[in-house]
């Protein structure tokens, strides 16, 4: 194998590591998205119910807000399945709440209060964000 190609490859790998380290330590080249203050939020717990349904429970009052039947609320089920998998991989129990929030700039987010992970719901479209925002309205009526 040509010695020049090996040296060029080593230099390329070394330069990549140096650039990555500098970017990591100095935030040079990092993109940060500013998040507006929440104007409304609700902490909820998602729990499995008999028959394949998923219960949405207000974490503060322990009242059931909704029961998501099998075959319905697909986006909510997909997001929550992914979050449950993340928690299981980290050894975190499923009884910790999530925070659904609507922000002043119109964004909606789902924050896993156990891991700190945030999903920007509006990035998936208005109807998918509304699938979670409906729980905010339900939470208002139970308080």
Protein backbone atom coordinates (compact mmCIF):
# COMPACT_ATOMS: atom_id res chain seq x y z
CA UNK A 1 0.00 0.00 0.00
CA UNK A 2 1.44 3.44 -0.89
CA UNK A 3 3.04 5.18 2.06
CA UNK A 4 1.70 8.59 0.93
CA UNK A 5 -1.92 7.35 1.04
CA UNK A 6 -1.45 6.06 4.58
CA UNK A 7 0.02 9.37 5.71
CA UNK A 8 -2.79 11.34 4.01
CA UNK A 9 -5.40 9.12 5.70
CA UNK A 10 -3.75 9.56 9.09
CA UNK A 11 -3.61 13.35 8.63
CA UNK A 12 -7.29 13.43 7.61
CA UNK A 13 -8.32 11.40 10.66
CA UNK A 14 -6.14 13.54 12.96
CA UNK A 15 -7.54 16.80 11.54
CA UNK A 16 -11.10 15.52 11.98
CA UNK A 17 -10.44 14.68 15.61
CA UNK A 18 -8.85 18.09 16.24
CA UNK A 19 -11.76 19.96 14.60
CA UNK A 20 -14.33 17.91 16.51
CA UNK A 21 -12.53 18.53 19.81
CA UNK A 22 -12.26 22.28 19.21
CA UNK A 23 -15.94 22.49 18.23
CA UNK A 24 -16.97 20.50 21.29
CA UNK A 25 -14.91 22.56 23.74
CA UNK A 26 -15.57 26.03 22.30
CA UNK A 27 -19.04 25.61 20.69
CA UNK A 28 -17.48 27.03 17.53
CA UNK A 29 -19.79 26.09 14.67
CA UNK A 30 -22.56 24.92 17.00
CA UNK A 31 -26.15 25.78 16.20
CA UNK A 32 -28.45 26.54 19.11
CA UNK A 33 -32.18 26.98 18.85
CA UNK A 34 -33.71 29.43 21.29
CA UNK A 35 -36.83 28.12 22.98
CA UNK A 36 -39.49 30.60 24.02
CA UNK A 37 -40.98 30.48 27.50
CA UNK A 38 -43.88 28.06 27.96
CA UNK A 39 -47.28 29.70 28.24
CA UNK A 40 -49.03 26.48 29.23
CA UNK A 41 -47.80 23.12 30.44
CA UNK A 42 -49.08 19.89 31.92
CA UNK A 43 -47.26 16.96 33.47
CA UNK A 44 -48.73 13.62 32.45
CA UNK A 45 -47.99 9.95 32.96
CA UNK A 46 -48.69 7.44 30.21
CA UNK A 47 -49.62 3.97 31.44
CA UNK A 48 -50.58 0.71 29.77
CA UNK A 49 -54.16 -0.39 30.38
CA UNK A 50 -55.83 -3.76 29.84
CA UNK A 51 -56.80 -4.52 26.26
CA UNK A 52 -53.93 -2.57 24.72
CA UNK A 53 -55.20 0.90 25.61
CA UNK A 54 -52.91 3.63 26.92
CA UNK A 55 -54.04 5.84 29.80
CA UNK A 56 -53.08 9.51 29.96
CA UNK A 57 -53.05 10.60 33.60
CA UNK A 58 -52.59 14.11 35.02
CA UNK A 59 -49.52 13.74 37.24
CA UNK A 60 -50.65 16.47 39.66
CA UNK A 61 -54.22 15.28 40.28
CA UNK A 62 -53.82 11.60 39.34
CA UNK A 63 -57.02 11.89 37.24
CA UNK A 64 -57.33 10.05 33.96
CA UNK A 65 -57.49 12.54 31.10
CA UNK A 66 -57.88 10.10 28.22
CA UNK A 67 -57.81 6.46 27.24
CA UNK A 68 -56.15 5.88 23.87
CA UNK A 69 -57.72 2.81 22.29
CA UNK A 70 -55.71 0.43 20.10
CA UNK A 71 -55.63 1.58 16.49
CA UNK A 72 -56.13 5.25 17.42
CA UNK A 73 -53.75 8.10 18.30
CA UNK A 74 -50.93 6.62 16.24
CA UNK A 75 -48.52 9.55 16.60
CA UNK A 76 -48.87 9.65 20.39
CA UNK A 77 -48.31 5.88 20.58
CA UNK A 78 -45.21 6.00 18.35
CA UNK A 79 -43.60 8.85 20.30
CA UNK A 80 -44.38 7.27 23.66
CA UNK A 81 -43.11 3.86 22.52
CA UNK A 82 -39.81 5.47 21.53
CA UNK A 83 -39.58 7.30 24.87
CA UNK A 84 -40.39 4.09 26.79
CA UNK A 85 -37.59 2.32 24.88
CA UNK A 86 -35.17 5.15 25.80
CA UNK A 87 -36.13 4.89 29.47
CA UNK A 88 -35.83 1.09 29.48
CA UNK A 89 -32.34 1.33 27.98
CA UNK A 90 -31.35 3.68 30.82
CA UNK A 91 -33.08 1.58 33.50
CA UNK A 92 -35.61 4.31 34.34
CA UNK A 93 -39.08 3.36 35.57
CA UNK A 94 -42.06 4.23 33.41
CA UNK A 95 -44.02 6.00 36.17
CA UNK A 96 -42.11 9.28 35.84
CA UNK A 97 -44.09 12.10 34.19
CA UNK A 98 -43.65 13.86 30.87
CA UNK A 99 -44.29 17.58 30.39
CA UNK A 100 -46.39 18.75 27.46
CA UNK A 101 -45.87 22.46 26.86
CA UNK A 102 -47.07 25.14 24.47
CA UNK A 103 -44.59 28.00 24.09
CA UNK A 104 -45.03 31.71 23.38
CA UNK A 105 -43.61 31.27 19.86
CA UNK A 106 -46.25 28.66 18.96
CA UNK A 107 -43.99 25.65 19.39
CA UNK A 108 -45.14 22.61 21.33
CA UNK A 109 -42.77 20.27 23.13
CA UNK A 110 -42.80 17.02 25.03
CA UNK A 111 -40.14 16.83 27.74
CA UNK A 112 -39.18 13.59 29.43
CA UNK A 113 -38.71 14.75 33.01
CA UNK A 114 -36.74 11.59 33.84
CA UNK A 115 -34.12 11.91 31.08
CA UNK A 116 -34.34 15.58 30.09
CA UNK A 117 -34.98 14.63 26.46
CA UNK A 118 -37.14 17.06 24.48
CA UNK A 119 -39.25 16.38 21.40
CA UNK A 120 -40.38 19.43 19.42
CA UNK A 121 -43.85 18.24 18.47
CA UNK A 122 -44.57 21.02 15.97
CA UNK A 123 -41.65 19.75 13.87
CA UNK A 124 -43.91 16.83 12.93
CA UNK A 125 -46.75 19.06 11.73
CA UNK A 126 -49.73 20.79 13.27
CA UNK A 127 -52.02 17.78 13.46
CA UNK A 128 -49.36 15.70 15.20
CA UNK A 129 -48.67 18.50 17.68
CA UNK A 130 -52.43 18.76 18.28
CA UNK A 131 -52.47 15.06 19.20
CA UNK A 132 -50.51 16.00 22.34
CA UNK A 133 -51.93 19.53 22.81
CA UNK A 134 -55.40 18.06 23.30
CA UNK A 135 -54.19 16.80 26.68
CA UNK A 136 -53.45 20.40 27.73
CA UNK A 137 -57.12 21.28 27.15
CA UNK A 138 -58.24 18.14 28.99
CA UNK A 139 -55.98 19.07 31.91
CA UNK A 140 -57.54 22.54 32.11
CA UNK A 141 -61.02 21.07 32.46
CA UNK A 142 -60.08 18.65 35.27
CA UNK A 143 -58.50 21.30 37.50
